[in-house]
Structure formats: structure tokens, C-alpha cells
Amino acid sequence: MTTADLTGEARSLPLQRLRLPRYAALMVAVAAVVVATLTGLLLGWGPVPTVIVAVVLADIALPLWSRLVEGRRPAVDRLITALVWTALACALTPLAWLLITTLDSGIPAVSGHFLTHNMVQQLDPVTFKTMPGSGVVHALLGTLLVTFGAAVISVPVGLMTSVYLVEYGRGRWIARVITLLVDVMTGIPSIVAGLFALALFNVFFGVGTRMGIMGSIALSLLMIPTVVRSAEEMMRLVPNDLREASYALGVPKWRTILKVVLPTSIGGIVTGVMLAISRVIGETAPLLVAVGSIDVTNTNLFSGRMQTLPVFIMTEYKTSTPEGYRLAWGGALLLIVIVMVLNLAARIIGKIFAPSAKR
Amino acid sequence: MSITTKPESAERQDVAGPPAVGRLGDRLFSASALTAGVIIMVTLGAVFVFLAVEGIDGFHADRSVFEPAAGNFWAYAGKLLFGTTLAAVLAMIIAVPFAIGLALFISHYAPRRLAVPVAYLIDLLAAVPSVVYGLWGARTLASAAQPIQTWLGEHLGWFPLFSGQVSATGRTMLVAAVVLAIMIVPITTAICREVFQQTPRLLEEAALGLGATRWEMIRMAVFPHARSGMVAGVMLGLGRALGETMAVAMVLSASPLVTLKVLTSDNPATIASNIAANYNSEDNRIQTVLIATGLVLFVFTFLVNFAARLIVARAERKLA
């Protein structure tokens, strides 16, 4: 009898604290969605309030349940976990919303006509009325040219600077100053870069000068720090053994850099450069200030205003007409596609050239 | 892009290589490398000098240039600076909790399979051009958020920020701040994530081994370790928000004024949005004034970024 009592007592002794079932979070989430949907249907809410209520309900219910069963500390832990997941959902909502809106409003605007005309008034051969060309080709060309100009300026400067920082300047005061200044440069507001180009050309070419190259200079100001940072990081990853092996064979330092260091880190450097390009190709403010906007196609970087895609979006938006909005969304879709393609290509190149673990 | 200045790798031996003198190739190469570095130094100096040269007249421009917004340059710039700070601070208040939450998700909470794709998605958020954010904010978010803003104005109107006549278009400071917040979440997240991931494994495991829950482990092991990095990430986000132009310029139709009411249709302009709105002015004196305000913005963001680095440096010294 006593033994039976003892075993009974032992059985009720909690060796482990009470825990919620393993799928508690999932259960609460489903329950919250069901409750919110039912209440929403009863009270006639739209989908958005329903989702918000469901999320809030789940965030309250799970910690509450945990508090009742598990105690205070696990309840706080569950609350934070729920909040972190909520933060994720909140951050991804605008991304999805923005992409869907751009696709939705942009696709009707993009057509063969849109991609092959500029905004010059043209005589319609059928109706004999003059119409704006409602196309984007001038802005597309302008963006590619200005960005190309920026890359031509920033890649050599950025690359050579990181060569200096990694290979020559180590420990010297000038290297420290350059590193500090590159940090400062990262923080330059983009519009200040545009104003700088404007002021520079005002001084040397007279007030009111507008050229594509001014945009290139402004963009390179924003691009150089990114290139320096990524290239520097990549070159520092090159093992010193490789350099030593090269020196031991009597190869001069500059050939070592050119033939050993750069080829080893080229994948990372290309990735960094492409990410930097994708970062500046969407910059609007400096181009708005320094390059201006125009309706005709201008492919000369050194004379007159050029249209660029971001500025095209801005000017079409400013017209506040349905047609303007349509063109702006078309331009936005085009710009996003360009940026995403660059981003993706950069990552693929990075993957391909990534140094393999075995050599 | 790492922000935490890693201790100069002491365990790594410097390889000096053959002396870089004598050979023509070596001399050319090292000279051009140094030149590139010097170009950067000169350029940064030039930014300051040329803005100053072109903007110097703006500091004491004629009264008529600033009217009706203000009587002289400093009042004008002060009002713009207020708008700039208000937009940036509001954006930070919205963005920082999300950024820290996201960084924690990627570094500690996400299932292994999810962490990398989520980090990539957050980076995509940074890749979207600012003009597209502006377009989306002005055309889509503003009208979608109008009912919410009306609700806020009705129920929380006693709160100074939400008082006043609610804008009918929805294009208010609050929406601009939300768009700004979305734009700065990625950079703050990236830096916080990096420092969170650098927490020594042993510290984390020690905390867990003593019976801490995951949150207690984060509070006791991860946050103290990452504090300076978090501050740097927040300040860098702030610097980005201060200088961001298009989101504010496209969402708001703003003028230089001082008000804390974020739901009305009278909105304070920021320095950057004011430049973007007026750069095309025929009046040359206005251009000069705009360049002068640009110089003010440059110095202001410089100070913020500099303060961020100072905080990081001091925190690192304390840890060492």
C-alpha cells in the first residue's frame, strides 16, 4: 500500500516544468486567424483590418497562454519571439506591396512604342495631330551613359585606392586618413553630391551649365566609397601565402598585385562594382540638380541636358496627369527591373568566382 | 560594408615584399595607387570648398529671397533644418524597433533555411531606387493610409503630433516618415545583424547553460556586446534619413515652416526636398541660397556621422 502511494507521489512530482505543446505557436496563429476572420465577417471589416487584428490577437494570446502554463520568463521569451516574427512580416509587407503595385501599374505602360520613342512632340501619321512621343528611350540611354561615365571614373580610382590601402599604405598615417575620408564619403547626402557637381561646373564653365558628365561626377562621388570598401575587403581576403610565394620567385611587387592579388579577388571585386552600380543607377536627386531633364534624345555626355530614368519618373510624376502617372509607373518598372537584374547578376558572378575551399 | 572597426589584424604578419624602389614598374604602380588615394582626399576637400565658394553669397542674400518663409538665411536654414530633423527622427522612431527585430530574426531567431533568403530580401529593400519609393509613397501609400490618419486624428487628436486638420490627400509628414523608415531599415538591419552575429558563441552558450531563455540570453549576452555597433547602425540610418531627398520631395508639398503636426497638409520642408523643389528657379540668388543650405546639410550629416564613429571608438576602448 505504501509502495503504491510512493509511486503515485513520484509520478506526480514534476521533473520538468510544464511546457506548451510543440506546435503551440502554429495553433495560436491558426486560432487567431479564424477568430479574426469570423469577427471580421460579422462586423464587415475589410481584409487589412482583419489581418492586423489576427496578428495582434496572436501576439497577445501566445504569451498569455504561456504565462498561465509555463510562467513569467518563458512568457516574455514567447512574446519577444512573436514580436520578432511580426517585425519580419511588417518589413516584408511594403516590399511585396511596392513590387506588386509597380508591376500592376507599370506593365500596361511598357510597350514597344514606350521603349523606342522619346518625349518629343511628333506628328501622328494617321490623325495628323502632334502628340508627345510618350516613350522612354532617351531616358534609358541617358541613364546608361551617365552611369557608365560614373563607373569609368570610380572603378579605377576606387580600385587603385584599395590597392594602396591594402598593399602599400598599411600603417601609414595617409592610409588612415584615406580610410576615414572614405567613411565620411559614405555619408554624403546624394543631393549634396549633385550640388557639388553644379558648383564645380558653375565655377569653370559659367552659371547654368548642364552636362551629362556632371551627373557622372556626382554619381562617382557616391560610388567610389562603395567600390573602395568592397575591393579593400576582397583584397584583404587574399592569403599572404600567395603573395609570399610570388615574391619568393622574384616577381616584383606590382606584378604580384596585377597577376596574383587582383585575379584572386576579381570575383568579389566585380560583385562589389556591380552592386555599387545598381546602387547609383537609381539615384535621382544628384541627376535632377546636375543634369536636368529634357525631352529629346541626347547621347553626348559633354553637351547639354540629358534625360535619365529616375528624373524621367520624377518629371512625369510632377505633371500630375493620368498619362504622366502611367509613364512614371512604366519608368519605375523599367528601373526596378534594371536594378534587380544588376543585383542578381552581381550575386551570380560572386557565386561563380567565389574561391573554392579546396585548391 | 563593415562598420565595426575590427582590430587591426595583429596576428597577421605584414608582408612587405621586395622594396618598392628601383624598378620603374613598381614606382609607377605605387605612385598611381597613392594618387588615387590623394584624389579622394582632394575631392572631399573640393566638395566643401566649391559649395562654400558658390554658396557664400547665399549666407547674406537679400531679404526678398527668403520671404515669406523667413527674414534671413539663418532663420530660413533653421526652419529647413527643423523639417529635416523632424522627418529623420520620426523615421528613426518607426524604423529602429523593426530593424533590431529583423536583425535578431536573421541572427538568432530564423530557422537556418530562412535566414539567408530573408537577409537577401531585406537587401532588396535597399536596392529599390528612392524615386520609386517616392512614387509609391505618394500615389499608393498616401491614399491607402488616409483612413488610418483620419482615425488617428479623431481618436488621438489630443496628442500634439496628431492634432490639427487631417489632410484629405493623405500626403503628410507621417507618410513621408514611414517611407523614409522603410528606406533606412535595411542599412540599420545590416549593421545590427553583423554585430549580433559577432557575439562570442561561448557567451551565448554560457547564458543558455545557466538556464536563461533565448530572450534573456539576448538581453544579457548579445545586446551588451553589440551596443556600440547598434548605436553606429542607428546613427548611420539617421545620416541616411537626413540626406534623403526624393521620398520627402515627392510625398509632401512642403514649405519651410516649423510645426509638429504631422497629419495636416501644411508640412515642413527638409533641406534636401527644398533643393529638389526649387533647383530649377530662374533666380540665380535662389540657386546660391540652395547651395548654401546644401553646405549646411553637408556639415550637419558630417557631424552626425562623426559622432557615430566617436561613440563606436569610445565603446571599443571601454570593452578593451
XYZ file of C-alpha atoms in Angstrom:
679
model
C 0.000 0.000 0.000
C 2.721 2.377 0.980
C 4.709 1.466 -2.085
C 1.709 2.210 -4.246
C 1.368 5.617 -2.565
C 5.033 6.355 -3.080
C 4.948 5.562 -6.754
C 1.844 7.676 -7.091
C 3.624 10.581 -5.445
C 6.705 10.087 -7.581
C 4.580 10.138 -10.667
C 3.088 13.495 -9.771
C 6.480 15.002 -8.926
C 7.248 17.389 -11.823
C 10.698 16.533 -13.124
C 10.254 19.091 -15.867
C 8.332 22.329 -15.945
C 5.099 22.296 -17.804
C 5.643 23.242 -21.430
C 3.276 24.295 -24.133
C 2.818 21.719 -26.880
C 5.406 21.885 -29.603
C 3.051 23.378 -32.149
C 1.613 25.945 -29.773
C 2.695 28.900 -31.930
C 1.105 27.424 -35.022
C -2.093 26.573 -33.125
C -2.384 30.097 -31.738
C -1.742 31.607 -35.171
C -4.444 29.486 -36.795
C -6.861 30.215 -33.961
C -6.165 33.954 -34.212
C -6.783 33.923 -37.960
C -10.046 32.009 -37.516
C -11.302 34.308 -34.746
C -10.326 37.440 -36.644
C -11.937 36.217 -39.862
C -15.190 35.293 -38.118
C -15.357 38.598 -36.241
C -14.397 40.409 -39.405
C -17.177 38.744 -41.374
C -19.681 39.540 -38.624
C -18.688 43.185 -38.340
C -17.934 43.673 -42.025
C -14.202 44.547 -41.867
C -12.011 44.647 -44.930
C -9.109 42.240 -45.357
C -6.473 44.647 -43.989
C -8.036 45.263 -40.547
C -8.739 41.529 -40.292
C -5.081 40.671 -40.814
C -3.967 43.337 -38.335
C -6.393 42.071 -35.705
C -5.278 38.473 -36.301
C -1.615 39.424 -35.808
C -2.309 41.439 -32.643
C -4.506 38.636 -31.299
C -1.804 36.032 -31.869
C 0.859 38.285 -30.309
C -1.283 38.649 -27.174
C -2.684 35.124 -26.933
C 0.558 33.154 -27.165
C 2.393 34.939 -24.299
C -0.802 34.875 -22.236
C -1.186 31.130 -22.651
C 2.479 30.665 -21.899
C 2.155 32.858 -18.769
C -0.653 30.665 -17.474
C 1.094 27.367 -18.168
C 4.842 27.997 -18.173
C 5.370 31.082 -16.005
C 6.630 34.625 -16.470
C 10.085 34.152 -18.018
C 9.102 31.774 -20.821
C 6.104 34.036 -21.463
C 8.374 37.040 -22.034
C 10.534 34.902 -24.287
C 7.496 33.875 -26.330
C 6.312 37.484 -26.514
C 9.645 38.612 -27.970
C 9.687 35.704 -30.413
C 6.200 36.622 -31.578
C 7.216 40.280 -31.934
C 10.309 39.393 -33.952
C 8.213 37.373 -36.380
C 5.729 40.238 -36.540
C 8.562 42.658 -37.363
C 9.574 40.378 -40.221
C 6.041 40.354 -41.602
C 5.776 44.142 -41.234
C 9.061 44.711 -43.071
C 8.276 42.407 -45.956
C 4.774 43.808 -46.478
C 5.935 47.120 -48.027
C 8.415 45.301 -50.270
C 5.734 42.993 -51.631
C 3.207 45.818 -51.827
C 5.613 48.092 -53.698
C 6.683 45.404 -56.147
C 3.099 44.351 -56.845
C 1.953 47.960 -57.322
C 4.843 48.683 -59.675
C 4.171 45.561 -61.710
C 0.458 46.221 -61.739
C 0.704 49.865 -62.822
C 3.870 49.520 -64.871
C 3.109 46.608 -67.164
C 0.265 48.362 -69.049
C 2.616 51.286 -69.766
C 5.520 49.254 -71.121
C 5.200 48.518 -74.812
C 7.288 48.541 -77.962
C 6.294 52.143 -78.530
C 7.270 53.096 -74.978
C 10.709 51.565 -75.389
C 11.517 53.087 -78.785
C 10.309 56.709 -78.578
C 11.346 59.792 -76.681
C 9.104 62.580 -75.425
C 9.406 64.914 -78.427
C 6.158 66.128 -79.986
C 5.515 64.016 -83.049
C 3.049 64.207 -85.880
C 0.730 61.248 -85.778
C 0.631 59.876 -89.367
C -2.999 58.776 -89.003
C -4.735 61.627 -87.209
C -2.321 64.433 -88.228
C -2.187 65.702 -84.651
C 1.015 66.421 -82.775
C 1.406 64.190 -79.763
C 4.176 63.794 -77.213
C 6.178 60.702 -78.093
C 5.379 59.152 -74.698
C 8.445 56.974 -74.723
C 11.399 56.392 -72.501
C 14.268 55.615 -74.845
C 16.007 58.965 -74.277
C 15.915 58.463 -70.515
C 17.129 54.881 -70.811
C 20.099 55.893 -72.965
C 20.843 58.817 -70.667
C 20.828 56.645 -67.554
C 23.113 54.069 -69.141
C 25.543 56.729 -70.382
C 25.675 58.748 -67.163
C 26.100 55.611 -65.067
C 28.741 54.315 -67.458
C 30.578 57.617 -67.052
C 30.359 57.298 -63.289
C 31.733 53.743 -63.438
C 34.606 54.827 -65.700
C 35.591 57.443 -63.131
C 35.039 55.460 -59.951
C 36.320 51.991 -60.777
C 39.961 52.966 -61.484
C 40.086 55.464 -58.625
C 38.366 53.113 -56.208
C 40.410 50.097 -57.226
C 43.752 51.879 -57.065
C 42.838 53.391 -53.717
C 42.122 49.990 -52.263
C 45.387 48.690 -53.768
C 47.117 51.496 -51.938
C 45.284 50.800 -48.688
C 45.945 47.051 -48.767
C 49.350 46.762 -50.392
C 51.276 49.974 -49.889
C 49.816 52.160 -47.199
C 49.500 49.731 -44.354
C 50.094 51.508 -41.066
C 50.913 54.855 -42.633
C 49.048 57.941 -41.475
C 47.926 58.723 -45.006
C 46.193 55.341 -45.258
C 44.369 56.036 -42.009
C 43.279 59.437 -43.278
C 42.032 57.938 -46.544
C 40.068 55.253 -44.690
C 38.483 57.926 -42.523
C 37.609 60.063 -45.545
C 36.081 57.107 -47.371
C 33.897 56.599 -44.301
C 32.916 60.258 -44.422
C 32.211 59.987 -48.130
C 29.779 57.128 -47.489
C 27.680 59.574 -45.518
C 27.488 62.356 -48.119
C 23.828 63.027 -48.899
C 23.232 62.329 -52.572
C 21.833 65.770 -53.241
C 24.987 67.367 -51.874
C 26.955 65.384 -54.444
C 24.713 66.876 -57.131
C 25.192 70.377 -55.755
C 28.943 69.836 -55.754
C 28.926 68.975 -59.462
C 26.735 72.002 -60.091
C 29.031 74.324 -58.141
C 32.158 72.883 -59.768
C 30.881 73.461 -63.293
C 29.412 76.830 -62.363
C 32.893 77.976 -61.459
C 34.669 76.633 -64.546
C 32.047 76.746 -67.290
C 29.725 79.514 -66.189
C 26.415 79.580 -64.383
C 23.654 77.388 -65.762
C 25.883 74.721 -67.296
C 24.194 71.334 -67.569
C 26.003 68.270 -68.911
C 25.690 64.527 -68.565
C 29.223 64.343 -67.254
C 28.215 66.468 -64.263
C 25.841 63.678 -63.315
C 28.636 61.143 -63.771
C 30.875 63.117 -61.417
C 28.119 63.436 -58.817
C 27.358 59.714 -59.018
C 31.024 58.734 -58.824
C 31.243 60.674 -55.571
C 28.622 58.270 -54.221
C 30.081 55.218 -55.925
C 33.779 55.497 -55.029
C 33.393 54.685 -51.307
C 31.355 51.558 -52.075
C 33.946 50.363 -54.598
C 36.854 51.093 -52.237
C 35.181 49.297 -49.348
C 34.291 46.130 -51.240
C 37.568 45.914 -53.168
C 39.578 46.502 -49.999
C 37.711 43.782 -48.174
C 38.230 41.339 -51.051
C 41.962 42.044 -51.397
C 42.485 41.592 -47.675
C 40.992 38.109 -48.048
C 43.790 37.072 -50.424
C 46.055 34.793 -48.370
C 49.520 36.164 -47.702
C 50.994 32.789 -48.691
C 50.176 33.574 -52.293
C 51.979 36.919 -52.127
C 54.978 35.362 -50.398
C 55.184 32.602 -52.984
C 55.218 35.178 -55.721
C 57.892 37.301 -54.011
C 59.995 34.205 -53.441
C 60.030 33.621 -57.172
C 61.469 37.083 -57.592
C 58.328 38.666 -59.027
C 58.228 42.413 -58.438
C 55.543 43.782 -56.189
C 53.481 45.449 -58.912
C 53.349 42.271 -60.981
C 52.383 40.335 -57.874
C 49.455 42.682 -57.342
C 48.482 42.560 -61.008
C 48.912 38.833 -61.568
C 48.208 37.309 -58.153
C 46.220 39.595 -55.871
C 43.781 41.046 -58.389
C 42.988 37.789 -60.246
C 42.397 36.010 -56.933
C 39.942 38.604 -55.733
C 38.403 39.522 -59.088
C 35.059 37.806 -58.442
C 34.415 39.738 -55.273
C 35.586 42.971 -56.835
C 33.266 42.595 -59.838
C 30.381 41.798 -57.497
C 31.148 44.892 -55.450
C 31.363 47.112 -58.519
C 28.068 45.824 -59.890
C 26.330 46.318 -56.560
C 27.725 49.844 -56.464
C 26.389 50.476 -59.974
C 22.979 49.136 -59.038
C 23.041 51.458 -56.039
C 23.766 54.638 -58.028
C 21.748 53.852 -61.158
C 18.577 54.658 -59.242
C 19.881 57.885 -57.711
C 17.597 60.758 -58.548
C 18.473 63.844 -56.579
C 22.009 64.469 -57.925
C 20.880 63.991 -61.532
C 17.879 66.223 -61.026
C 20.140 69.022 -59.846
C 23.159 68.493 -62.065
C 21.883 67.063 -65.352
C 18.348 68.395 -65.508
C 15.693 66.993 -67.757
C 14.893 67.231 -71.451
C 12.521 65.628 -73.931
C 14.901 64.835 -76.789
C 17.455 62.085 -77.020
C 20.925 63.382 -76.208
C 23.775 60.915 -76.281
C 26.619 63.385 -75.814
C 27.811 63.380 -72.231
C 29.636 66.663 -72.728
C 26.950 68.917 -74.093
C 23.652 69.980 -72.687
C 20.995 68.384 -70.554
C 20.270 64.664 -70.694
C 17.208 62.811 -69.568
C 17.742 59.961 -67.127
C 15.307 57.313 -65.997
C 14.914 58.421 -62.359
C 14.486 62.051 -63.400
C 12.033 60.928 -66.089
C 9.929 59.272 -63.383
C 10.125 62.414 -61.264
C 9.165 64.824 -64.073
C 6.321 62.635 -65.300
C 5.060 62.333 -61.725
C 5.179 66.128 -61.387
C 2.831 66.571 -64.364
C 0.012 65.184 -62.156
C -1.891 63.864 -65.185
C -3.101 60.267 -65.633
C -0.852 59.990 -68.689
C 2.103 61.287 -66.663
C 1.444 58.793 -63.871
C 1.185 55.988 -66.429
C 4.571 56.892 -67.902
C 6.078 57.320 -64.431
C 4.997 53.812 -63.403
C 6.338 52.413 -66.673
C 9.671 54.083 -65.992
C 9.626 52.826 -62.398
C 9.067 49.259 -63.566
C 11.927 49.568 -66.041
C 14.241 50.996 -63.390
C 13.400 48.283 -60.864
C 13.980 45.588 -63.473
C 17.400 47.072 -64.326
C 18.390 47.289 -60.666
C 17.193 43.759 -59.905
C 18.975 42.298 -62.928
C 22.217 44.031 -61.902
C 21.794 42.792 -58.352
C 21.111 39.247 -59.426
C 23.964 39.222 -61.933
C 26.318 40.540 -59.252
C 25.364 37.749 -56.903
C 25.647 35.080 -59.581
C 29.095 36.324 -60.571
C 30.061 36.351 -56.915
C 28.944 32.730 -56.603
C 30.791 31.622 -59.747
C 34.069 33.283 -58.835
C 33.856 32.505 -55.137
C 37.170 30.947 -54.143
C 36.569 27.250 -53.698
C 37.510 25.699 -50.388
C 39.903 23.211 -51.949
C 42.697 24.182 -54.198
C 30.500 47.074 -45.685
C 31.572 46.607 -42.148
C 31.149 49.392 -39.675
C 32.655 47.893 -36.612
C 36.289 48.686 -36.979
C 37.917 45.369 -36.465
C 41.116 45.414 -34.501
C 43.966 45.660 -36.961
C 44.799 42.016 -37.541
C 47.815 41.721 -35.309
C 48.215 38.014 -35.790
C 48.658 38.649 -39.488
C 52.209 39.298 -40.419
C 52.769 42.125 -42.793
C 54.445 41.038 -45.954
C 56.488 43.973 -47.088
C 57.610 42.252 -50.237
C 60.582 43.440 -52.222
C 61.346 47.114 -51.649
C 59.173 49.164 -53.961
C 62.034 51.263 -55.215
C 64.253 50.885 -58.166
C 62.027 49.169 -60.686
C 60.158 51.531 -62.947
C 57.016 49.418 -62.846
C 56.962 49.425 -59.064
C 57.457 53.146 -58.851
C 54.714 53.825 -61.414
C 52.316 51.461 -59.733
C 52.780 52.689 -56.205
C 52.629 56.288 -57.368
C 49.323 55.776 -59.187
C 47.883 53.936 -56.213
C 48.839 56.814 -53.961
C 47.444 59.296 -56.490
C 44.072 57.573 -56.404
C 44.026 57.875 -52.638
C 45.000 61.513 -52.811
C 42.259 62.145 -55.397
C 39.719 61.047 -52.822
C 41.160 63.407 -50.230
C 41.221 66.297 -52.696
C 37.681 65.583 -53.882
C 36.285 65.672 -50.402
C 38.037 68.950 -49.757
C 36.733 70.217 -53.094
C 33.144 69.391 -52.118
C 33.467 71.700 -49.161
C 35.394 74.411 -50.996
C 33.164 74.612 -54.062
C 29.957 74.553 -52.048
C 31.400 77.324 -49.917
C 32.584 79.379 -52.896
C 29.272 79.114 -54.704
C 27.137 79.385 -51.600
C 28.953 82.138 -49.702
C 26.716 84.850 -51.136
C 23.689 82.881 -50.011
C 24.535 83.405 -46.345
C 23.789 87.115 -46.545
C 21.451 87.204 -49.512
C 18.764 89.829 -49.837
C 15.757 89.608 -47.557
C 13.379 89.303 -50.532
C 14.876 85.931 -51.497
C 13.704 84.278 -48.295
C 10.300 85.848 -47.967
C 7.705 84.888 -46.983
C 9.274 81.915 -45.215
C 11.883 83.800 -43.229
C 13.745 87.065 -42.857
C 17.340 85.974 -43.288
C 19.423 82.957 -44.155
C 19.790 81.547 -40.667
C 16.058 81.641 -39.952
C 15.449 80.038 -43.357
C 18.052 77.326 -42.865
C 16.901 76.834 -39.290
C 13.345 76.121 -40.386
C 14.566 73.706 -43.048
C 16.858 72.048 -40.547
C 13.888 71.592 -38.234
C 11.941 69.869 -41.009
C 14.939 67.699 -41.843
C 15.407 66.638 -38.238
C 11.692 66.059 -37.662
C 11.364 63.779 -40.701
C 14.539 61.880 -39.828
C 13.714 61.444 -36.144
C 10.161 60.282 -36.884
C 11.562 57.815 -39.398
C 14.069 56.542 -36.841
C 11.382 56.077 -34.186
C 9.465 53.905 -36.640
C 12.423 52.103 -38.156
C 14.693 51.221 -35.234
C 12.442 48.680 -33.456
C 11.802 46.912 -36.756
C 15.463 46.978 -37.717
C 16.552 45.453 -34.408
C 13.772 42.876 -34.600
C 14.755 41.937 -38.136
C 18.425 41.737 -37.250
C 17.592 39.472 -34.307
C 15.435 37.358 -36.583
C 18.248 36.841 -39.050
C 20.966 36.300 -36.455
C 19.167 34.329 -33.750
C 15.528 33.503 -34.410
C 15.260 32.363 -38.013
C 15.339 28.705 -38.889
C 18.586 28.061 -40.705
C 16.887 27.703 -44.076
C 15.116 31.050 -43.731
C 17.936 33.303 -42.515
C 19.782 33.728 -45.810
C 16.738 34.374 -48.035
C 15.343 36.844 -45.514
C 18.656 38.710 -45.379
C 18.581 38.835 -49.168
C 15.016 40.188 -49.190
C 15.979 42.923 -46.742
C 18.876 43.848 -49.031
C 16.387 44.047 -51.894
C 14.517 46.620 -49.856
C 17.678 48.730 -50.042
C 18.066 48.168 -53.768
C 14.731 49.740 -54.710
C 15.524 53.233 -56.068
C 14.418 56.127 -53.908
C 12.359 57.684 -56.696
C 10.250 54.516 -56.875
C 9.705 54.713 -53.115
C 8.641 58.309 -53.600
C 6.216 57.406 -56.376
C 4.783 54.535 -54.368
C 4.528 56.630 -51.210
C 2.778 59.491 -52.931
C 0.469 57.522 -55.207
C -0.286 54.348 -53.254
C 0.634 54.537 -49.586
C -0.687 58.065 -49.018
C -4.205 57.300 -50.193
C -4.205 53.888 -48.520
C -3.113 55.416 -45.220
C -5.598 58.304 -45.337
C -8.349 56.458 -43.359
C -5.805 55.459 -40.708
C -4.651 59.045 -40.435
C -8.244 60.252 -40.111
C -8.750 57.701 -37.349
C -5.575 58.871 -35.590
C -6.699 62.488 -35.877
C -10.128 61.687 -34.452
C -9.087 59.483 -31.569
C -5.621 60.708 -30.665
C -6.073 64.342 -31.621
C -5.185 65.420 -28.071
C -1.636 64.242 -28.726
C 0.284 67.249 -30.132
C 1.746 65.301 -33.061
C -1.692 64.230 -34.276
C -3.586 67.482 -33.712
C -4.896 69.787 -36.414
C -6.982 69.334 -39.537
C -6.178 65.953 -41.087
C -5.060 66.187 -44.715
C -7.611 64.908 -47.219
C -4.997 63.614 -49.668
C -3.089 61.658 -47.057
C 0.212 63.138 -48.250
C 1.521 64.102 -44.835
C 4.704 64.155 -42.814
C 3.700 60.870 -41.203
C 3.544 59.073 -44.570
C 6.851 60.638 -45.631
C 8.402 59.421 -42.376
C 7.028 55.908 -42.943
C 8.543 55.833 -46.450
C 11.841 57.125 -45.051
C 11.684 54.447 -42.360
C 11.242 51.714 -44.964
C 14.267 53.077 -46.791
C 16.568 53.092 -43.763
C 15.502 49.772 -42.228
C 17.894 47.783 -44.482
C 21.076 49.657 -43.540
C 20.377 49.616 -39.808
C 19.373 45.955 -40.029
C 22.529 45.031 -41.909
C 24.823 46.606 -39.326
C 22.924 45.323 -36.289
C 22.844 41.848 -37.805
C 26.571 41.920 -38.329
C 27.341 42.839 -34.723
C 24.754 40.412 -33.345
C 26.396 37.610 -35.257
C 29.774 38.538 -33.827
C 28.697 37.776 -30.267
C 31.048 35.109 -28.957
C 29.380 31.711 -29.117
C 30.738 30.827 -25.669
C 28.961 33.761 -24.025
C 25.682 32.753 -25.594
C 26.076 29.127 -24.628
C 27.094 30.074 -21.105
C 23.910 32.114 -20.713
C 21.757 29.313 -22.094
C 23.573 26.794 -19.927
C 22.702 28.796 -16.811
C 19.050 28.373 -17.712
C 18.369 31.650 -19.476
C 15.597 31.698 -22.026
C 16.513 32.810 -25.504
C 15.384 36.375 -24.847
C 17.317 36.542 -21.574
C 20.379 35.240 -23.386
C 19.990 38.001 -25.983
C 19.476 40.652 -23.336
C 22.410 39.553 -21.221
C 24.927 38.341 -23.784
C 24.129 39.753 -27.209
C 22.963 43.309 -26.506
C 25.824 44.354 -24.204
C 28.286 43.005 -26.716
C 26.602 44.715 -29.647
C 25.695 48.050 -28.079
C 28.224 50.231 -29.884
C 27.504 48.571 -33.193
C 23.786 49.134 -32.707
C 24.366 52.812 -31.974
C 26.515 53.081 -35.092
C 23.830 51.389 -37.185
C 21.157 53.722 -35.853
C 23.296 56.819 -36.429
C 24.142 55.721 -39.953
C 20.464 55.222 -40.648
C 19.886 58.697 -39.237
C 22.531 60.122 -41.560
C 20.819 58.425 -44.491
C 17.418 59.756 -43.430
C 18.730 63.308 -43.038
C 20.055 63.403 -46.577
C 17.278 61.516 -48.338
C 15.575 63.702 -50.915
C 13.082 62.058 -53.183
C 10.774 60.344 -50.707
C 10.068 63.615 -48.942
C 10.059 65.743 -52.090
C 7.526 63.525 -53.830
C 5.228 62.725 -50.919
C 4.982 66.226 -49.477
C 4.170 69.549 -50.973
C 6.138 71.355 -48.334
C 7.394 74.797 -47.422
C 9.897 75.931 -44.807
C 7.920 76.143 -41.589
C 8.032 74.870 -38.039
C 5.205 72.634 -36.922
C 4.940 69.390 -35.028
C 1.568 68.461 -36.510
C 2.324 65.501 -38.729
C -1.166 64.845 -40.115
C -2.016 68.204 -41.690
C -1.451 69.351 -45.252
C 0.963 72.132 -44.167
C 4.223 70.287 -43.915
C 7.719 71.444 -43.073
C 10.182 71.013 -45.942
C 13.552 69.375 -45.445
C 16.771 70.872 -46.782
C 17.085 68.216 -49.462
C 13.450 68.329 -50.570
C 13.585 72.125 -50.657
C 16.572 71.969 -53.006
C 14.834 69.428 -55.230
C 11.711 71.567 -55.360
C 13.428 74.863 -56.204
C 16.627 73.961 -58.061
C 15.079 74.990 -61.365
C 14.446 78.544 -60.240
C 15.448 81.195 -62.760
C 16.573 83.496 -59.967
C 20.291 82.985 -59.576
C 20.214 84.240 -55.981
C 17.894 81.373 -55.044
C 20.360 78.880 -56.506
C 23.089 80.405 -54.384
C 20.938 80.120 -51.286
C 20.132 76.493 -52.125
C 23.825 75.682 -52.422
C 24.381 77.361 -49.066
C 21.667 75.199 -47.482
C 23.339 72.210 -49.132
C 26.523 73.160 -47.325
C 24.592 73.297 -44.047
C 23.210 69.811 -44.744
C 26.674 68.516 -45.586
C 28.130 69.819 -42.332
C 25.153 68.541 -40.330
C 25.285 64.984 -41.710
C 29.051 65.043 -41.337
C 28.688 65.863 -37.634
C 26.114 63.092 -37.136
C 28.302 60.509 -38.858
C 31.354 61.718 -36.992
C 29.531 61.424 -33.668
C 28.540 57.864 -34.578
C 32.158 56.912 -35.159
C 33.238 58.619 -31.948
C 30.679 56.625 -29.961
C 31.876 53.402 -31.543
C 35.504 54.226 -30.846
C 34.810 55.052 -27.196
C 32.730 51.905 -26.686
C 35.509 49.814 -28.154
C 38.052 51.371 -25.834
C 35.810 50.584 -22.879
C 35.493 46.960 -23.960
C 39.199 46.553 -24.499
